[in-house]
Structure formats: structure tokens, C-alpha cells
Short mmCIF file of C-alpha atoms and ligand atoms in Angstrom, two decimals:
data_model
loop_
_atom_site.label_atom_id
_atom_site.label_comp_id
_atom_site.label_asym_id
_atom_site.label_seq_id
_atom_site.Cartn_x
_atom_site.Cartn_y
_atom_site.Cartn_z
CA MET A 1 49.05 120.73 121.14
CA ALA A 2 49.93 124.37 121.68
CA GLU A 3 47.18 126.56 123.14
CA PRO A 4 45.75 128.83 120.46
CA SER A 5 46.74 132.41 121.31
CA ALA A 6 43.97 134.63 122.63
CA PRO A 7 42.47 137.03 120.10
CA PRO A 8 43.37 140.73 120.50
CA ILE A 9 41.15 142.70 122.88
CA LEU A 10 40.18 144.99 120.01
CA GLU A 11 40.82 144.26 116.35
CA VAL A 12 40.05 146.53 113.43
CA ASP A 13 40.26 145.30 109.84
CA GLY A 14 39.86 147.39 106.70
CA LEU A 15 37.69 149.87 108.55
CA HIS A 16 35.84 152.46 106.47
CA SER A 17 33.58 155.03 108.05
CA GLY A 18 32.39 158.59 107.60
CA TYR A 19 29.35 160.81 107.42
CA GLY A 20 26.85 160.13 104.64
CA ASP A 21 28.72 160.73 101.41
CA VAL A 22 31.83 161.99 103.21
CA PRO A 23 34.32 159.15 103.71
CA VAL A 24 36.77 159.79 106.56
CA LEU A 25 38.38 156.45 107.47
CA LYS A 26 39.56 154.67 104.36
CA GLY A 27 40.78 151.27 105.46
CA LEU A 28 42.27 151.07 108.93
CA ASP A 29 43.93 147.94 110.28
CA PHE A 30 45.21 147.65 113.82
CA ALA A 31 44.89 145.53 116.92
CA VAL A 32 44.99 146.54 120.59
CA ASP A 33 45.98 144.30 123.48
CA SER A 34 46.04 145.03 127.19
CA GLU A 35 47.82 148.39 126.94
CA VAL A 36 47.45 152.14 126.65
CA PHE A 37 47.10 152.72 122.91
CA ALA A 38 47.21 156.29 121.59
CA ILE A 39 45.84 157.50 118.28
CA LEU A 40 47.60 160.63 117.10
CA GLY A 41 46.68 162.93 114.25
CA ALA A 42 46.17 166.54 113.26
CA ASN A 43 42.84 168.39 113.50
CA GLY A 44 40.38 166.74 111.18
CA ALA A 45 42.43 163.55 110.79
CA GLY A 46 39.50 161.41 111.89
CA LYS A 47 40.35 160.61 115.52
CA THR A 48 36.87 161.40 116.82
CA THR A 49 35.34 159.59 113.84
CA LEU A 50 37.39 156.51 114.69
CA LEU A 51 36.44 156.42 118.38
CA ALA A 52 32.76 157.08 117.64
CA THR A 53 32.87 154.28 115.07
CA LEU A 54 34.50 151.92 117.59
CA ALA A 55 31.75 152.84 120.07
CA ARG A 56 29.34 151.89 117.25
CA LEU A 57 27.79 155.36 117.07
CA LEU A 58 28.75 155.81 113.41
CA PRO A 59 28.05 153.30 110.64
CA VAL A 60 30.84 151.09 109.35
CA THR A 61 30.75 151.27 105.55
CA ASP A 62 33.29 148.49 105.12
CA GLY A 63 35.58 146.35 107.24
CA SER A 64 35.10 144.94 110.72
CA ILE A 65 35.54 145.57 114.45
CA ARG A 66 36.11 142.64 116.80
CA LEU A 67 36.08 142.73 120.56
CA GLY A 68 37.92 139.80 122.14
CA GLY A 69 37.42 137.89 118.88
CA LYS A 70 33.69 138.65 118.73
CA ASP A 71 32.51 140.55 115.67
CA VAL A 72 30.67 143.66 116.90
CA THR A 73 30.55 145.48 113.54
CA ALA A 74 26.78 145.18 113.29
CA HIS A 75 26.10 145.76 117.00
CA PRO A 76 24.36 148.92 118.22
CA ALA A 77 26.18 151.15 120.71
CA SER A 78 24.08 149.87 123.62
CA GLU A 79 25.26 146.35 122.93
CA THR A 80 28.96 147.22 122.64
CA ALA A 81 28.64 149.16 125.91
CA ARG A 82 27.19 146.05 127.52
CA LEU A 83 30.03 143.99 126.05
CA GLY A 84 32.60 146.22 127.74
CA ILE A 85 33.30 149.33 125.67
CA GLY A 86 33.24 152.55 127.66
CA TYR A 87 33.33 155.75 125.59
CA VAL A 88 34.15 159.26 126.74
CA PRO A 89 33.46 161.63 123.84
CA GLN A 90 35.51 164.74 123.11
CA GLU A 91 32.52 167.02 123.62
CA ALA A 92 29.20 166.88 125.47
CA ALA A 93 30.51 164.10 127.66
CA ILE A 94 28.34 164.94 130.68
CA PHE A 95 24.72 165.92 131.31
CA PRO A 96 25.22 169.46 132.65
CA ASP A 97 21.78 169.79 134.24
CA LEU A 98 22.06 166.55 136.18
CA THR A 99 24.05 166.16 139.38
CA VAL A 100 27.39 164.38 139.52
CA PHE A 101 25.63 161.48 141.26
CA GLU A 102 23.02 161.28 138.51
CA ASN A 103 25.67 161.41 135.79
CA LEU A 104 27.58 158.55 137.41
CA SER A 105 24.40 156.55 138.02
CA ILE A 106 23.61 156.64 134.30
CA GLY A 107 26.87 154.79 133.61
CA GLY A 108 25.99 152.37 136.41
CA MET A 109 22.80 151.35 134.62
CA ILE A 110 24.93 149.34 132.17
CA GLY A 111 26.34 146.12 133.52
CA GLU A 112 25.63 143.99 136.53
CA ARG A 113 27.71 145.68 139.21
CA PRO A 114 25.91 147.18 142.21
CA LEU A 115 25.82 150.98 142.05
CA GLU A 116 27.59 151.43 145.40
CA GLN A 117 30.53 149.31 144.29
CA GLY A 118 30.91 151.24 141.06
CA LEU A 119 30.74 154.57 142.89
CA GLU A 120 33.37 153.44 145.39
CA GLU A 121 35.72 152.53 142.54
CA VAL A 122 35.16 155.88 140.84
CA PHE A 123 35.87 157.74 144.11
CA GLU A 124 39.03 155.70 144.64
CA THR A 125 40.26 156.86 141.25
CA PHE A 126 38.90 160.41 141.51
CA PRO A 127 38.68 161.27 145.24
CA ASP A 128 37.83 164.90 144.40
CA LEU A 129 34.41 163.78 143.17
CA ARG A 130 33.33 162.35 146.52
CA ASP A 131 32.41 165.77 147.91
CA LYS A 132 30.80 166.92 144.70
CA VAL A 133 28.17 164.23 144.13
CA GLY A 134 25.29 166.60 144.87
CA LEU A 135 26.50 169.40 142.61
CA ARG A 136 25.10 170.19 139.18
CA ALA A 137 27.66 168.71 136.76
CA GLY A 138 27.52 171.82 134.56
CA ASP A 139 28.87 173.91 137.45
CA LEU A 140 32.11 171.93 137.76
CA SER A 141 35.49 173.06 136.45
CA GLY A 142 36.74 171.65 133.15
CA GLY A 143 39.00 169.15 134.91
CA GLU A 144 36.29 168.01 137.33
CA SER A 145 33.83 167.60 134.53
CA ARG A 146 36.35 165.35 132.68
CA MET A 147 36.57 163.27 135.84
CA VAL A 148 32.78 162.88 135.87
CA ALA A 149 32.76 161.89 132.19
CA CYS A 150 35.49 159.36 132.78
CA GLY A 151 33.81 158.19 136.00
CA ARG A 152 30.52 157.66 134.18
CA ALA A 153 32.29 155.36 131.70
CA LEU A 154 34.08 153.54 134.55
CA MET A 155 30.71 152.89 136.20
CA GLN A 156 30.03 150.54 133.26
CA ASP A 157 32.94 148.39 134.47
CA PRO A 158 34.43 148.45 130.96
CA SER A 159 37.17 146.22 129.60
CA VAL A 160 38.08 148.87 127.01
CA LEU A 161 37.90 152.60 127.61
CA LEU A 162 37.83 154.93 124.58
CA LEU A 163 38.94 158.42 125.59
CA ASP A 164 38.71 161.19 122.99
CA GLU A 165 41.32 163.86 123.79
CA PRO A 166 40.90 163.37 127.53
CA THR A 167 43.12 166.29 128.51
CA ALA A 168 42.38 168.88 125.82
CA GLY A 169 42.00 172.33 127.34
CA LEU A 170 43.19 171.35 130.81
CA SER A 171 45.99 173.15 132.63
CA PRO A 172 49.42 171.42 132.58
CA LEU A 173 49.08 170.23 136.18
CA TYR A 174 45.69 168.66 135.46
CA VAL A 175 47.02 167.09 132.27
CA GLU A 176 49.71 165.36 134.29
CA LEU A 177 47.22 164.25 136.95
CA PHE A 178 44.79 162.96 134.36
CA PHE A 179 47.38 160.93 132.48
CA GLN A 180 48.47 159.49 135.82
CA LYS A 181 44.87 158.44 136.46
CA ILE A 182 44.63 156.88 133.01
CA ALA A 183 47.80 154.88 133.66
CA GLU A 184 46.34 153.78 137.02
CA ILE A 185 43.04 152.72 135.46
CA HIS A 186 45.04 150.55 133.09
CA SER A 187 47.57 149.08 135.51
CA GLY A 188 45.30 148.88 138.57
CA ARG A 189 42.05 147.73 136.98
CA GLY A 190 43.34 146.04 133.85
CA VAL A 191 41.25 148.27 131.59
CA THR A 192 42.60 148.59 128.05
CA ILE A 193 42.82 152.24 127.11
CA VAL A 194 42.46 153.66 123.61
CA LEU A 195 42.89 157.41 123.61
CA THR A 196 43.29 160.12 121.04
CA GLU A 197 45.72 162.97 121.45
CA GLN A 198 46.95 165.76 119.20
CA ASN A 199 50.15 166.31 121.12
CA ALA A 200 52.54 163.46 120.29
CA THR A 201 54.90 164.27 123.15
CA LEU A 202 52.09 164.04 125.71
CA ALA A 203 50.81 160.80 124.21
CA LEU A 204 54.25 159.21 124.28
CA GLY A 205 54.39 159.93 128.02
CA VAL A 206 51.41 157.70 128.77
CA ALA A 207 51.01 155.26 125.86
CA ASP A 208 52.60 151.86 125.33
CA ARG A 209 52.05 152.11 121.58
CA VAL A 210 50.91 154.82 119.19
CA MET A 211 49.44 155.03 115.71
CA VAL A 212 49.13 158.16 113.60
CA LEU A 213 46.00 158.82 111.54
CA SER A 214 46.55 160.71 108.34
CA LEU A 215 44.54 160.99 105.12
CA GLY A 216 42.04 158.41 106.33
CA LEU A 217 44.67 155.75 106.91
CA GLY A 218 46.66 154.59 109.91
CA SER A 219 50.45 154.51 110.14
CA GLU A 220 52.31 151.45 111.32
CA VAL A 221 51.76 150.96 115.04
CA MET A 222 54.86 152.09 116.95
CA THR A 223 56.06 151.14 120.41
CA ALA A 224 56.27 154.43 122.29
CA ALA A 225 59.83 153.76 123.46
CA ASP A 226 61.00 153.31 119.85
CA VAL A 227 59.40 156.44 118.41
CA THR A 228 61.81 158.91 116.85
CA THR A 229 61.12 162.31 115.31
CA ASP A 230 61.82 160.89 111.86
CA ARG A 231 59.39 158.03 112.30
CA LEU A 232 56.74 160.44 113.54
CA LYS A 233 57.27 162.79 110.61
CA GLU A 234 56.91 159.92 108.22
CA ALA A 235 53.77 158.72 109.98
CA TYR A 236 52.24 162.21 109.83
CA LYS A 237 53.29 162.31 106.15
CA LEU A 238 55.12 165.60 106.78
N1 ATP B 301 28.99 165.39 111.42
C1 ATP B 301 29.85 165.47 110.40
N2 ATP B 301 29.44 165.55 109.12
C2 ATP B 301 30.29 165.63 108.08
N3 ATP B 301 31.64 165.64 108.21
C3 ATP B 301 32.13 165.56 109.46
C4 ATP B 301 31.27 165.47 110.61
N4 ATP B 301 32.04 165.41 111.72
C5 ATP B 301 33.32 165.45 111.26
N5 ATP B 301 33.37 165.53 109.93
C6 ATP B 301 34.57 165.59 109.10
O1 ATP B 301 35.31 164.39 109.30
C7 ATP B 301 36.70 164.66 109.29
C8 ATP B 301 37.33 164.09 110.54
O2 ATP B 301 36.82 164.77 111.69
P1 ATP B 301 37.13 164.30 113.17
O3 ATP B 301 36.30 165.10 114.07
O4 ATP B 301 37.01 162.82 113.23
O5 ATP B 301 38.67 164.69 113.29
P2 ATP B 301 39.60 164.74 114.58
O6 ATP B 301 40.87 164.05 114.20
O7 ATP B 301 38.86 164.23 115.75
O8 ATP B 301 39.87 166.30 114.73
P3 ATP B 301 40.13 167.18 116.08
O9 ATP B 301 41.56 166.95 116.44
O10 ATP B 301 39.89 168.56 115.62
O11 ATP B 301 39.17 166.72 117.14
C9 ATP B 301 36.85 166.18 109.15
O12 ATP B 301 37.15 166.48 107.82
C10 ATP B 301 35.49 166.70 109.54
O13 ATP B 301 35.21 167.88 108.85
MG1 MG B 302 38.37 164.98 117.52
#
């Protein structure tokens, strides 16, 4: 008998979500495997809403979210974090008044891994942070503070990392460095990456596959190598 194929790492079916009476996501279907998966979309398209919903910080009004085949739709955020979802929000991703060490330690409180081991992994990925552990996180540069936010999520030893516009506002050199790090986290540690990005060209440089959010719905999922301007325009409904 053939082995049943493994369920997708993350699977979203008919997902509806929003804020009180304001519906934002109106029936999303997609599945993510071990890859870098980018969600594109204009301002206000619902990218942040989608990631916050996947992290279980916003209520699902209809549909389901499965993680490795396990239905996590009704799980609180603390439980999905324990099950392997790391989330780096677009804003307020660090505790500015705490030190870098304290910020990272907070991520380390989730999961079983010894703190030292988690810290070592974070410093391997972001060596610049090693000398900054004692600094107040709010005093770091924009790029360094992104590293801390990402490092805090890595401390959880996640299987899936949700990154909301990880390079927004960074200088071009930092953008390149950061996308390189994201690719390394995926290829070196086997972490599945789901990121949002407004700039399609940038996303196509790092992602294996992309999906465009528009009008509360998702486009077909496209393999980055096969994306053409026409397909993108159609996906953005331009
Ligand atoms: N707290 C909130 N209450 C009500 N509506 C909200 C709230 N946050 C966001 N929205 C609305 O939800 C929609 C989607 O917003 P969201 O932040 O998810 O978009 P986005 O794609 O992340 O945009 P951006 O690229 O600007 O970050 C917008 O119309 C926005 O006004
Ligand atoms: Mg957003």
C-alpha cells in the first residue's frame, strides 16, 4: 500500500477573519509546504490581518487553519506558539524598554530548548546581536531591532515563521542582508517561512511561491520562477 502523503505544513481553508463587524479576509484557501511563501498585496489588502489570524491573535469567523494536519483554528495564540508558529509582527515587535537579552529570553520561554542553545543559534544567524545583548532594545537601529524581533521568534524553535513585512523601512543593503538571512533560516534550519511583502520584485527574489491578496481573497499560488508581469497584474486585479 502506498504511504499516505504527509499533510501540508500549514493549510488554510475558506478562511474568514476581520475586526468586529469589518470583514477583511473573505474565504482564503492555500497550503504551504517546506518553502519560503510570500503573501503580496497593496496597503490595506489584509496581509497583517492574515498573519495575525494565522498566529491566532484574531478570531476566525469561518474556515479553518491546520498545522501539520492538526486543526488549530480554535487554539489560542499561546498554544499555536507552543506547536511551532513563530510570529514577527509588522509593528511593536520588540519590548523597547527591555534589553536585547531580555527580549530574546522571552521567546526562549516557549518550548523546551535550553536558553543558551537558543541564544547560540540566534547569534549564529545574527552575529551583530552578540555584542548588543546588554543594550536597551529601543536604542537599536531599525535593522538591529528587526534582528531582535526575528531572533525572539527563533528562540521559540519554530517550525513555521510568520514575518510581516520583515524589511519595510530598511536601507537597500539591509534588505538584501535580511532576505539572505531569511533564506538561510529556511535552508539551514528547515523553518518554513511565510512572509508578507508589498514589493513583488523583492518578494520574488526570496520566495519559492507567492500569492497575491486582493479584495479579501487570495490569487492562485504562483511559483516564483513562473511569475510574469501579466500574471501579477491579473492577481492584483489591475
Ligand atoms: N484594528 C482594526 N480595526 C478595524 N479595521 C482594521 C483594523 N486593523 C486593520 N483594519 C482594516 O483591515 C484592512 C486590512 O488591513 P491590514 O493591516 O491587514 O492590511 P495590510 O495588507 O497589512 O496593509 P499594509 O500593507 O499597509 O500593512 C484595512 O482595510 C484596515 O483598515
Ligand atoms: Mg500590514
